mmCIF file of C-alpha atoms and ligand atoms in Angstrom:
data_model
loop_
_atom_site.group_PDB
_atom_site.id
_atom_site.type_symbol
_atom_site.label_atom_id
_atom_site.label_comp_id
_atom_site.label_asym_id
_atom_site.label_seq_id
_atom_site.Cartn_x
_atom_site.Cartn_y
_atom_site.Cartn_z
ATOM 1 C CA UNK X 1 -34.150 5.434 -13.830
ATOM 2 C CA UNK X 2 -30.390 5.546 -12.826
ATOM 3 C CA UNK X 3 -28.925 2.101 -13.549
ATOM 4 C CA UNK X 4 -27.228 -0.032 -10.923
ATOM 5 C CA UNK X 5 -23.349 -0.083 -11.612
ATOM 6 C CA UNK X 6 -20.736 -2.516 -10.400
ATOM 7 C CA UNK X 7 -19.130 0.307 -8.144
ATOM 8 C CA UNK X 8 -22.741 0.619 -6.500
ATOM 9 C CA UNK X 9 -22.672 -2.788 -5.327
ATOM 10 C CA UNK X 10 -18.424 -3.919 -5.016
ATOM 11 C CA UNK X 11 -17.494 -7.444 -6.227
ATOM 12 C CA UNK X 12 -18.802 -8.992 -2.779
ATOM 13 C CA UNK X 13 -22.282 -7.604 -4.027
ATOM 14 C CA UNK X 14 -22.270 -8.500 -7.140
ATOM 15 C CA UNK X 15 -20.961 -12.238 -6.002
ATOM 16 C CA UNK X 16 -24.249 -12.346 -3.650
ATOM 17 C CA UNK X 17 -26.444 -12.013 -7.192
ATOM 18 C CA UNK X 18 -24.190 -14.139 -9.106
ATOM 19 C CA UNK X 19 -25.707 -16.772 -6.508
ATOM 20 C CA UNK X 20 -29.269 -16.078 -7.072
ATOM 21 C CA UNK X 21 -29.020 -16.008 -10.676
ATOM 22 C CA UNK X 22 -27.363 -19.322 -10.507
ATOM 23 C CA UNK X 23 -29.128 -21.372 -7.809
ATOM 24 C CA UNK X 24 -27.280 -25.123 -8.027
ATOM 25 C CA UNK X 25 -29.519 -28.470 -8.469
ATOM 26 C CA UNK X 26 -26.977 -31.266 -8.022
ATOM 27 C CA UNK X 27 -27.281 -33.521 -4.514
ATOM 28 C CA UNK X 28 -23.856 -34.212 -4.579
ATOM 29 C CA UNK X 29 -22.701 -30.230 -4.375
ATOM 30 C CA UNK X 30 -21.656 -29.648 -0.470
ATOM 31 C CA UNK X 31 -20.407 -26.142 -0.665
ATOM 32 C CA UNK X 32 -20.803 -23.938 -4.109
ATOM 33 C CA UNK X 33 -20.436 -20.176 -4.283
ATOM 34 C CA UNK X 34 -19.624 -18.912 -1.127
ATOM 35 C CA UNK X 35 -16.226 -20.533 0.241
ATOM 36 C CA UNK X 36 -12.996 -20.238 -0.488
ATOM 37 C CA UNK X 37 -13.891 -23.685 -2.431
ATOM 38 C CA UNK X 38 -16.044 -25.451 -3.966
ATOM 39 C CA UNK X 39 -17.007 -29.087 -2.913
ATOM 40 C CA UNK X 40 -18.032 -32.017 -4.575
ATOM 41 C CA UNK X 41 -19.049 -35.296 -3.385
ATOM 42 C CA UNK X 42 -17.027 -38.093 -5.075
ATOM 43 C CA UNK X 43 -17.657 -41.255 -3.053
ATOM 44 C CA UNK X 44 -16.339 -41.093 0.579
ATOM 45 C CA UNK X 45 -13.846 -38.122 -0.390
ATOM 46 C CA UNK X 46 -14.680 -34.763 -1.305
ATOM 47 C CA UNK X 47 -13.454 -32.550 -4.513
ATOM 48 C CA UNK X 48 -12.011 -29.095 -4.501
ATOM 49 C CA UNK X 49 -11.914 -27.035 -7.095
ATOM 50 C CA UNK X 50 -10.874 -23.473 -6.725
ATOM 51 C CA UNK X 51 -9.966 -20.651 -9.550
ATOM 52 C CA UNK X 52 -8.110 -17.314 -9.398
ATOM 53 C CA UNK X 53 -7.537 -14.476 -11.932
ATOM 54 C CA UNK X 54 -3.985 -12.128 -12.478
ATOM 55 C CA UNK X 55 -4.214 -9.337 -14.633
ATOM 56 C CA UNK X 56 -0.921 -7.165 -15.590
ATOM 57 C CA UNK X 57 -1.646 -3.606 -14.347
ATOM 58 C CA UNK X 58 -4.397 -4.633 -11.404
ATOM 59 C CA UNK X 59 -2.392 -7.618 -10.049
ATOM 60 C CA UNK X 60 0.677 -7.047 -10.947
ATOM 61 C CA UNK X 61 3.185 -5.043 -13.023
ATOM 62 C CA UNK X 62 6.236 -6.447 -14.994
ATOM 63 C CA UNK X 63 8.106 -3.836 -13.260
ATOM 64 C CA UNK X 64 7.849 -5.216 -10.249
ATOM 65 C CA UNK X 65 7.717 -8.976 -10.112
ATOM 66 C CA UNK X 66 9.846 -11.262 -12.618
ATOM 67 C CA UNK X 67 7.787 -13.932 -14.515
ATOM 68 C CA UNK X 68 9.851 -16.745 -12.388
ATOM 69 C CA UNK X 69 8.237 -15.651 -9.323
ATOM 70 C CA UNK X 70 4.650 -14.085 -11.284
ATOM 71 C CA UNK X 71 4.059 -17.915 -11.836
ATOM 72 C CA UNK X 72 5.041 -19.128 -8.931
ATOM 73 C CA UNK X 73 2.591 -16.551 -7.372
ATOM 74 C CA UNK X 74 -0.202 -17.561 -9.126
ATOM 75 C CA UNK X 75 -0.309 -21.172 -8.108
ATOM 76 C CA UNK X 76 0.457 -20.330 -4.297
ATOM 77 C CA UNK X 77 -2.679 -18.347 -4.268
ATOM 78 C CA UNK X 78 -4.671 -21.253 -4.940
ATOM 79 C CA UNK X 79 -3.046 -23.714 -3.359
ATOM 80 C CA UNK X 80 -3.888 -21.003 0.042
ATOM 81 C CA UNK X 81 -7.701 -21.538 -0.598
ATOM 82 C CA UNK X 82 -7.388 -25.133 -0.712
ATOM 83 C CA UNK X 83 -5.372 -24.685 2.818
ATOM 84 C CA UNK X 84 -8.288 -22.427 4.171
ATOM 85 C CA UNK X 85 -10.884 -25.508 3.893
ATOM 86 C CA UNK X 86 -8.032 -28.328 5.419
ATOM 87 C CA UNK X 87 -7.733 -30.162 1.814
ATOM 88 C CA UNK X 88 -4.728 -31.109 -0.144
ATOM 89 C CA UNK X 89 -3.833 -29.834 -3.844
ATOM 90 C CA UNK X 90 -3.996 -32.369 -6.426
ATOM 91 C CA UNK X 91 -4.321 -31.109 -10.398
ATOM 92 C CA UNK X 92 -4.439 -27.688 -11.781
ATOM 93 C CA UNK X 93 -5.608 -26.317 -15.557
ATOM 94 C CA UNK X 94 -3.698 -22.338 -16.775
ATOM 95 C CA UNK X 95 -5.177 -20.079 -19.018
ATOM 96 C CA UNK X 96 -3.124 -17.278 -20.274
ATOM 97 C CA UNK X 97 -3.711 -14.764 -22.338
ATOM 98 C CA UNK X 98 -0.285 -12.773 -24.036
ATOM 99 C CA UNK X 99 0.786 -10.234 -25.612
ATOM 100 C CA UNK X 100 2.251 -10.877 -28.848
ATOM 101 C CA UNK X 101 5.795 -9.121 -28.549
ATOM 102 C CA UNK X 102 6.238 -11.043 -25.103
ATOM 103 C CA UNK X 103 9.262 -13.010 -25.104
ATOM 104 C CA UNK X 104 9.073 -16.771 -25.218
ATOM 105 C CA UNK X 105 11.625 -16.646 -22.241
ATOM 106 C CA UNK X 106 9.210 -14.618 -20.426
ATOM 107 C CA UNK X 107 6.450 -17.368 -20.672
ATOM 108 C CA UNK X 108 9.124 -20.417 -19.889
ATOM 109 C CA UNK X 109 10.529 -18.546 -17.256
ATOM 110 C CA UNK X 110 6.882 -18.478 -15.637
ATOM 111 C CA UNK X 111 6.147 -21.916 -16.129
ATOM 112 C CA UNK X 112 9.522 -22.138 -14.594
ATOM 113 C CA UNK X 113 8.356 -20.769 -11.701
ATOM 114 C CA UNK X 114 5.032 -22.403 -11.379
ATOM 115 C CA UNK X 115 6.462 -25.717 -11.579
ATOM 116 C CA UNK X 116 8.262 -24.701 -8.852
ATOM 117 C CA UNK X 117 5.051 -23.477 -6.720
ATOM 118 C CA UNK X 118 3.502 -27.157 -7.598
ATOM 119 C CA UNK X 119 6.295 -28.973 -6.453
ATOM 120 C CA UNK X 120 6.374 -28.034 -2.623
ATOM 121 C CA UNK X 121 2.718 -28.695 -2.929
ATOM 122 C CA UNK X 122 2.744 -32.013 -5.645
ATOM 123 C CA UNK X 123 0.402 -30.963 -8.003
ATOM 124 C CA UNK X 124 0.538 -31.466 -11.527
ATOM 125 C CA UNK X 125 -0.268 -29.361 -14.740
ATOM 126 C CA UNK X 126 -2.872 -31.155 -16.334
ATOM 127 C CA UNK X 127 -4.134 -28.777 -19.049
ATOM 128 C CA UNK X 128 -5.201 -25.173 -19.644
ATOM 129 C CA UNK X 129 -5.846 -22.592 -22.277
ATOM 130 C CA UNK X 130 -4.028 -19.562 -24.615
ATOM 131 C CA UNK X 131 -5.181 -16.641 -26.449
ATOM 132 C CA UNK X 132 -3.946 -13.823 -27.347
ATOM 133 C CA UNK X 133 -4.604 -10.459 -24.936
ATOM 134 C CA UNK X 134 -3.039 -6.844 -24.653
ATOM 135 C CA UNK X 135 -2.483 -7.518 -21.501
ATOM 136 C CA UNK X 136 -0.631 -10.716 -19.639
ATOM 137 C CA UNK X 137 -3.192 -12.531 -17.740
ATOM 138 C CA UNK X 138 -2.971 -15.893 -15.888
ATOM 139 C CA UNK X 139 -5.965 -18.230 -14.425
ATOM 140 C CA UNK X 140 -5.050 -21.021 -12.550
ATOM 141 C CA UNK X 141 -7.584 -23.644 -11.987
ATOM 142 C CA UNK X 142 -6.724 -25.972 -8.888
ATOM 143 C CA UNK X 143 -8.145 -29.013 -7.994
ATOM 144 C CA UNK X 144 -7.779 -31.037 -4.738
ATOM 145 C CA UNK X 145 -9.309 -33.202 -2.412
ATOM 146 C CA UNK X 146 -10.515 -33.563 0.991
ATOM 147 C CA UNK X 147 -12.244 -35.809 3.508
ATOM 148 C CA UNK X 148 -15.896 -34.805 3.371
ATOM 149 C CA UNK X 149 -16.163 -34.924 7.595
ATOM 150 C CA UNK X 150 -13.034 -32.771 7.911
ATOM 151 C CA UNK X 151 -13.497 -30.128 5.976
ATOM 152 C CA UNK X 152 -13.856 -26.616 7.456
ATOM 153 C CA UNK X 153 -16.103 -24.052 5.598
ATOM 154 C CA UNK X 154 -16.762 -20.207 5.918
ATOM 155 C CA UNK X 155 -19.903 -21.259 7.545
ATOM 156 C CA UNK X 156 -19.286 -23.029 10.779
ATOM 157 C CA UNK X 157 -18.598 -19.891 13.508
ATOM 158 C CA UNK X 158 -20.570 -20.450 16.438
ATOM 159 C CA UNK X 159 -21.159 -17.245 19.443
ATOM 160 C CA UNK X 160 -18.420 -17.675 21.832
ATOM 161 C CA UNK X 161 -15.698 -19.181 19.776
ATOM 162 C CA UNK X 162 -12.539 -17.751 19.426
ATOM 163 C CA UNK X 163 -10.877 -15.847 16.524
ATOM 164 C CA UNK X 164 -7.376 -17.090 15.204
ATOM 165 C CA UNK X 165 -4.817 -15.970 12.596
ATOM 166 C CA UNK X 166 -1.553 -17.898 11.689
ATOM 167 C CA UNK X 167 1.492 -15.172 11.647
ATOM 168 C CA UNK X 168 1.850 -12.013 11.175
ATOM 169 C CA UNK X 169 -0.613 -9.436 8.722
ATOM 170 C CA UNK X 170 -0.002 -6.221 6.668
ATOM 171 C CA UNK X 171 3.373 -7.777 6.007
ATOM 172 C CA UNK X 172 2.389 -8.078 1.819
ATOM 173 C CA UNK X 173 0.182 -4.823 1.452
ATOM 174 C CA UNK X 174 3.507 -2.816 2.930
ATOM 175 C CA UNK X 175 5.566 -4.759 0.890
ATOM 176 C CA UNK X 176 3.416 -3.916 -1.836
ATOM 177 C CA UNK X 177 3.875 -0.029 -0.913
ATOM 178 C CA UNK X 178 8.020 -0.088 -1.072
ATOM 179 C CA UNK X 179 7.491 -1.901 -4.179
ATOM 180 C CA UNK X 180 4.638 0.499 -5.585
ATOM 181 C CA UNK X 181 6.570 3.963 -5.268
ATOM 182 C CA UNK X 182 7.745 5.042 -2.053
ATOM 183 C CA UNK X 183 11.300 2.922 -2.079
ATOM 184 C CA UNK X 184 12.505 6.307 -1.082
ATOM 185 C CA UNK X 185 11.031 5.957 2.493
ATOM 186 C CA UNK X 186 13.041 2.556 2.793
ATOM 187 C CA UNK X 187 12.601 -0.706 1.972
ATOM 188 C CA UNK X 188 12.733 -4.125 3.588
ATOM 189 C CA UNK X 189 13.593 -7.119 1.687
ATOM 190 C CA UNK X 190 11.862 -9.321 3.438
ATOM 191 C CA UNK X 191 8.425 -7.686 3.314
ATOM 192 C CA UNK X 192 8.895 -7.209 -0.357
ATOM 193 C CA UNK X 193 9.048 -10.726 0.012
ATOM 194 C CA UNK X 194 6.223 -11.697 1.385
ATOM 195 C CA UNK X 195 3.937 -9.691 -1.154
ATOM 196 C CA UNK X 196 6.387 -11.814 -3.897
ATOM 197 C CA UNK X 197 6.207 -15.012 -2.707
ATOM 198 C CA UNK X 198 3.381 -15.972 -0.090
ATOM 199 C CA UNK X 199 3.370 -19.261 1.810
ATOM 200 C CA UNK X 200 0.245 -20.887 1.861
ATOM 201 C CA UNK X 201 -0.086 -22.586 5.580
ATOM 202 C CA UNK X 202 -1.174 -25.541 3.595
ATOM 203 C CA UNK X 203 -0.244 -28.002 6.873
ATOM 204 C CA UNK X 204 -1.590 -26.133 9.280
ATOM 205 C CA UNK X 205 -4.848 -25.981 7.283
ATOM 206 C CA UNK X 206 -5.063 -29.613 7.142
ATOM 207 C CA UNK X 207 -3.927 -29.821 10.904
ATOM 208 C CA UNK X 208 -6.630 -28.061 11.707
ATOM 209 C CA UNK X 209 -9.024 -29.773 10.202
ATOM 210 C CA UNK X 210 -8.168 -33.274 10.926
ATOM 211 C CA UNK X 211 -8.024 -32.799 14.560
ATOM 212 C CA UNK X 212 -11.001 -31.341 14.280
ATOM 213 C CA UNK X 213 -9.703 -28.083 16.098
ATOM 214 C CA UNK X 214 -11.428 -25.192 14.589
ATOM 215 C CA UNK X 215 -15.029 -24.458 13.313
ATOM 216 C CA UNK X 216 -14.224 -22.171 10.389
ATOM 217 C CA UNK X 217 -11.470 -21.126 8.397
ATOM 218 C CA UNK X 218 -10.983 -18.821 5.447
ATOM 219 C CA UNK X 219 -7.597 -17.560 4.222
ATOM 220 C CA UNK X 220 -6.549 -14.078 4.427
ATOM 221 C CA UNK X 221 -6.271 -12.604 0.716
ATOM 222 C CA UNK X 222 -7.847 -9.557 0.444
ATOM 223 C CA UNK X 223 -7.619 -8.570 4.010
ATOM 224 C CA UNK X 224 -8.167 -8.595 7.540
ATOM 225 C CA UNK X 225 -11.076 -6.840 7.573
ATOM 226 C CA UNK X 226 -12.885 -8.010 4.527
ATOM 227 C CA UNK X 227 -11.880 -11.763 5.356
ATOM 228 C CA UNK X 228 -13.695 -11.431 8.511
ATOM 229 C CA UNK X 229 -16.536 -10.119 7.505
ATOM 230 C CA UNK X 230 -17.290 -12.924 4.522
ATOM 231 C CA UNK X 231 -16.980 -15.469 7.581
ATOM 232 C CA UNK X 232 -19.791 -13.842 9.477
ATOM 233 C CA UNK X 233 -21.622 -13.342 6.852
ATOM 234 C CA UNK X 234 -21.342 -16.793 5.775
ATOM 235 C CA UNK X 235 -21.769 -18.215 9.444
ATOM 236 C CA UNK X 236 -24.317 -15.348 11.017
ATOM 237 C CA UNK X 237 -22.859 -14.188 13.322
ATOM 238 C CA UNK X 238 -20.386 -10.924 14.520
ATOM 239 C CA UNK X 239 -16.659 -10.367 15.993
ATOM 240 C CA UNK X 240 -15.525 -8.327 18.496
ATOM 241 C CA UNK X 241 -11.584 -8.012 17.043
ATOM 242 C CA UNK X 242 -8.671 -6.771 19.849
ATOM 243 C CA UNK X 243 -6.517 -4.550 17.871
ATOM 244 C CA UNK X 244 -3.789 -4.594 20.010
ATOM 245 C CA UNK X 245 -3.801 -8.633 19.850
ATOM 246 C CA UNK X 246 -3.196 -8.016 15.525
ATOM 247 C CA UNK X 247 0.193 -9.993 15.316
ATOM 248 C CA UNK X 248 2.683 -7.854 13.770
ATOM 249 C CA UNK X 249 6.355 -8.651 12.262
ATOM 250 C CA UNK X 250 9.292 -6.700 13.580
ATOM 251 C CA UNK X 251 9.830 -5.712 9.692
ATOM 252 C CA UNK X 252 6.546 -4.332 9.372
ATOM 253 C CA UNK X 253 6.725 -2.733 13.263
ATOM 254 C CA UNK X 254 10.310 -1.352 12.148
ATOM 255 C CA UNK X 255 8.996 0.294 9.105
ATOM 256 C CA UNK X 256 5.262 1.335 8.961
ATOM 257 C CA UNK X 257 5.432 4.385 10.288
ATOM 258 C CA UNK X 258 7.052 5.754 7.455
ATOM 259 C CA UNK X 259 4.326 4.439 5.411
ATOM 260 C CA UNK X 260 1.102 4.780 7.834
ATOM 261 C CA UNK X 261 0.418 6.754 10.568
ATOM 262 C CA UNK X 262 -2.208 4.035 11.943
ATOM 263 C CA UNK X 263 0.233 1.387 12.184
ATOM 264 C CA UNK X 264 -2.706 -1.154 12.230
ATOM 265 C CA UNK X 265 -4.569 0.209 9.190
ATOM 266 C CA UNK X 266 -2.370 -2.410 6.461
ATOM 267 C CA UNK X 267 -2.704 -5.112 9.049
ATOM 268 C CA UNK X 268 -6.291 -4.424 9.104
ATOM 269 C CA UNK X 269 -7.146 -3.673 5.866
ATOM 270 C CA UNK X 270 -4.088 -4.953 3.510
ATOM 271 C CA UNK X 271 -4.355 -8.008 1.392
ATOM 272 C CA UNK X 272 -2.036 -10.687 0.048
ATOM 273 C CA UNK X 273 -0.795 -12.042 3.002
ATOM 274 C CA UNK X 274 -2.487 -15.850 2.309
ATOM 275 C CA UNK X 275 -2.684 -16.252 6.425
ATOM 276 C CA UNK X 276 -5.122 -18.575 7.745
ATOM 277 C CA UNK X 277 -8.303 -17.166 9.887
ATOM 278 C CA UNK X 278 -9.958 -19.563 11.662
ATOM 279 C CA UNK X 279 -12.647 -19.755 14.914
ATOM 280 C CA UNK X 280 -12.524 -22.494 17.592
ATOM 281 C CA UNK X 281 -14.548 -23.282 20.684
ATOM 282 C CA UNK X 282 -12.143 -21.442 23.924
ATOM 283 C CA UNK X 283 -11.906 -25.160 24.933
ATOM 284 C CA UNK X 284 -9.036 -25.741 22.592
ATOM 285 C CA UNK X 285 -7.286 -22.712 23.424
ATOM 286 C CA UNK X 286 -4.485 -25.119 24.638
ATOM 287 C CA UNK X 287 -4.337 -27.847 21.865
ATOM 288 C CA UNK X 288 -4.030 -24.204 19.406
ATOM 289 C CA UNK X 289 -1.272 -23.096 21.410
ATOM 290 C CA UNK X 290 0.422 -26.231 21.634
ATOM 291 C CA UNK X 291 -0.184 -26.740 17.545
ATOM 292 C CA UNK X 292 1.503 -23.227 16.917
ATOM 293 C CA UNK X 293 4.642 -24.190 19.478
ATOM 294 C CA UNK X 294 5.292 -27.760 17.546
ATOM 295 C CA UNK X 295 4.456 -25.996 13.793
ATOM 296 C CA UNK X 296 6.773 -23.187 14.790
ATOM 297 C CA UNK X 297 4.345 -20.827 13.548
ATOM 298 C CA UNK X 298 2.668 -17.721 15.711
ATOM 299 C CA UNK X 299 -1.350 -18.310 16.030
ATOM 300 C CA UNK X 300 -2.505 -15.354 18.146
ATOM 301 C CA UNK X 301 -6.017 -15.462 18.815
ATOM 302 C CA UNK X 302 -7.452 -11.453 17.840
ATOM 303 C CA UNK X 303 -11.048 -11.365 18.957
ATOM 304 C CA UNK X 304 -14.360 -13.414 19.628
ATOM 305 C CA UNK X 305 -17.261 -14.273 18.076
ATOM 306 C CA UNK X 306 -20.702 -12.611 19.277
ATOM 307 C CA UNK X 307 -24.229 -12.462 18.126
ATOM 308 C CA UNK X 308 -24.771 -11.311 14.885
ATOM 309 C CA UNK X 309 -26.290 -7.747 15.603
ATOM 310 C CA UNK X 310 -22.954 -6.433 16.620
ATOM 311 C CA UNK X 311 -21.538 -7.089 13.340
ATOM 312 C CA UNK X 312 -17.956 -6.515 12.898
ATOM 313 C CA UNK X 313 -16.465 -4.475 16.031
ATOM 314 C CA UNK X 314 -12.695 -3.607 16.600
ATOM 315 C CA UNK X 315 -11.645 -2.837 19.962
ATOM 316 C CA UNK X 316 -8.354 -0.155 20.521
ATOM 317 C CA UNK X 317 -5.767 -0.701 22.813
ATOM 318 C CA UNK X 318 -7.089 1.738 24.922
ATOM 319 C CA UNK X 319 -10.827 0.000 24.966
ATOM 320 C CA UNK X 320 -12.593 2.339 22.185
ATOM 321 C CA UNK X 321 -14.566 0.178 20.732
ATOM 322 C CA UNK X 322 -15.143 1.429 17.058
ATOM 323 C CA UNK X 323 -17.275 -0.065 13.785
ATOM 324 C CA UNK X 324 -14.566 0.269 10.872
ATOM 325 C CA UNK X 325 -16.328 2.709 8.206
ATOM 326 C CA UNK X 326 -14.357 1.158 5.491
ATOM 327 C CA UNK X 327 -12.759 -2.645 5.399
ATOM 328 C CA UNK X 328 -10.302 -2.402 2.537
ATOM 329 C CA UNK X 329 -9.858 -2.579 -0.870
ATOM 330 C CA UNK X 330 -12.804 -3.580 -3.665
ATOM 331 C CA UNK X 331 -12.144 -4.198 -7.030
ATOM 332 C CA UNK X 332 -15.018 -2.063 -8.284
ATOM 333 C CA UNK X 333 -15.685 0.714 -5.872
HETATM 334 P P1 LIG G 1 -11.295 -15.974 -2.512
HETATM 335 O O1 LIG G 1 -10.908 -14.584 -2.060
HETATM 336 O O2 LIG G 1 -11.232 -16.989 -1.433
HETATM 337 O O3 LIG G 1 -10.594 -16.411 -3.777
HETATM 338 P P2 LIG G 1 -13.555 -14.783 -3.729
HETATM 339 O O4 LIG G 1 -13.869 -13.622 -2.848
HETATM 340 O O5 LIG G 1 -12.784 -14.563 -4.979
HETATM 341 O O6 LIG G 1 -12.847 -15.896 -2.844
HETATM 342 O O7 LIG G 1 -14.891 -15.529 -4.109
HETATM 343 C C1 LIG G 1 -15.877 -15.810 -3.151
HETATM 344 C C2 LIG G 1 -16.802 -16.861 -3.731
HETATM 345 O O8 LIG G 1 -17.440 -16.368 -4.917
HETATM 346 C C3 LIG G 1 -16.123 -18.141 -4.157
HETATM 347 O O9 LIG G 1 -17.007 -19.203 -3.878
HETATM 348 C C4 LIG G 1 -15.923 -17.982 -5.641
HETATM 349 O O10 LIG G 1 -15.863 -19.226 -6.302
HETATM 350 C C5 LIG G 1 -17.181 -17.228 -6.033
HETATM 351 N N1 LIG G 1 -17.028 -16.376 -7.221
HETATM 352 C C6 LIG G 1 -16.178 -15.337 -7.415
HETATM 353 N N2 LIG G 1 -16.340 -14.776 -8.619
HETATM 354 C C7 LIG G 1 -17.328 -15.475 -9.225
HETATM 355 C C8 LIG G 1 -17.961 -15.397 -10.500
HETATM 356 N N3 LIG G 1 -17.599 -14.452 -11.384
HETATM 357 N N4 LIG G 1 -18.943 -16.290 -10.783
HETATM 358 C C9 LIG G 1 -19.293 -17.242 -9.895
HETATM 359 N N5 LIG G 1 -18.745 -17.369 -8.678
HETATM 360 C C10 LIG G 1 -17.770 -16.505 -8.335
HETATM 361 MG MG1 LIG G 2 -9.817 -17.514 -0.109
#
């Protein structure tokens, strides 16, 4: 009998069995696998704690991203899941594994930069881990906190809400491109930029989820596409998406083309770009608008939420209505 590999089932698979092996026991767990979170109950708050993984050569190359702004990275890309459920950042824990001809200016020159990433956001090294490794790798834990009735989860999308996103996608994954091997084709500083050093929408996030505004909310890390779908999974239900509604930035308008020729397909299926996706009842189509004029930040609602037998549906400018064969990148497929 032909055993079951990882690139049968993709990392969202093998997630989904990761939860059945592990089923939790503790009362005071609120959300475990399955967010872009976990929380704990600790009194009348609620505890975050959220972990992500950089490896040199899948994450990153040395090549391309300086250890200033590799360690700044890392800790934005947490801080962007604590933003997804409306919490704030509080502690975080690094484990790193190094070479052993690396440069100790390499390593302070990272810390350099993270301390830099946890300052916008006040959070404070508490801890971590090293080894040695033939390869650099980083793991930031991040801890944070929340208030238990605010929070917003993967879960909450009800049939008839709206779909959001806060500015503009496919900005990182063509960044990414310039920097990969096509600088040739042209480059643009700023979108290199944006794959470099994300902004998590850490106020909006908590906007949203103190004014009790939206009903779900992931952020937008490994894609448009693949985002969306772990929010209907998680909630039940399916999304009619409006292409032509995908909110685009002149950069990336001004230079796809030369990279794509589906100008929607990095928007769509690119990752990286640590945007906020979140659904809301049509009733506060106003108070959203109003939010994104006072924030100074675009929120473009892209499609709406419908029963979950019509899955995950994208709509062309021109009306086609089409069920995307692919929806981006997995790490083992
Ligand atoms: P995100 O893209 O928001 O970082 P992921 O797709 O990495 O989220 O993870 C989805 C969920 O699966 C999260 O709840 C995460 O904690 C959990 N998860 C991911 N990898 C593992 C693992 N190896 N073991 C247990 N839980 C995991
Ligand atoms: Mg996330």
């Amino acid at each position: 009998m032909k055993r079951v590999k990882l690139r049968d089932i993709g990392e969202f698979g093998l997630i989904q069995r990761i939860r059945t092996w592990m089923s939790a026991s503790r009362k005071d767990l609120i959300r475990g696998i399955g967010d872009d979170v976990a929380v704990m109950e600790m009194g009348d708050k609620a505890l975050l704690a959220t972990t992500d993984i950089l490896i040199e050569g899948i994450h990153f190359h040395r090549s391309w991203i300086d250890p200033f702004s590799l360690g700044k990275k890392a800790i934005l890309v947490n801080v962007s899941d604590i933003a997804a459920m409306g919490g704030t950042p509080k502690y975080f824990l690094i484990s790193l594994g190094l070479p052993k001809g690396l440069p100790v200016s390499y390593v302070s020159q990272l810390y350099h930069g993270l301390k830099e990433g946890a300052k916008s956001f006040r959070a404070d090294l508490v801890g971590g881990d090293t080894s040695l490794s033939p390869k650099i790798i980083l793991n930031i834990a991040l801890l944070g906190e929340g208030k238990k009735q605010n929070l917003l989860f993967r879960n909450g999308a009800k049939v008839g809400n709206d779909l959001w996103v806060s500015g503009t996608l496919g900005d990182s994954a063509l960044g990414l491109k310039m920097l990969r091997k096509n600088r040739a084709r042209g480059t643009s500083k700023a979108l290199i930029e944006r794959h470099l050093s994300p902004t998590p929408r850490l106020h909006l996030g908590q906007v949203l989820a103190n004014h009790h505004l939206a009903t779900a909310m992931i952020d937008v890390s490994d894609g448009l596409l693949i985002d969306t779908s772990h929010l209907l999974e998680e909630s039940g239900v399916g999304v009619l998406l409006f292409e032509d509604t995908i909110p685009l930035s002149k950069e990336y308008r001004k230079f796809v083309r030369l990279y794509s020729r589906n100008p929607y397909r990095l928007a769509l299926t690119g990752g990286e770009d640590y945007e906020l996706l979140f659904t809301a009842p049509r009733e506060n189509r106003d108070r959203i608008s109003s939010l994104s004029r006072s924030l100074k930040l675009s929120l473009a609602c892209i499609g709406e939420i419908l029963p979950k037998k019509r899955r995950l549906l994208v709509a062309r400018g021109g009306g086609k209505i089409y069920s995307p064969s692919s929806l981006g990148f997995d790490h083992f497929k």
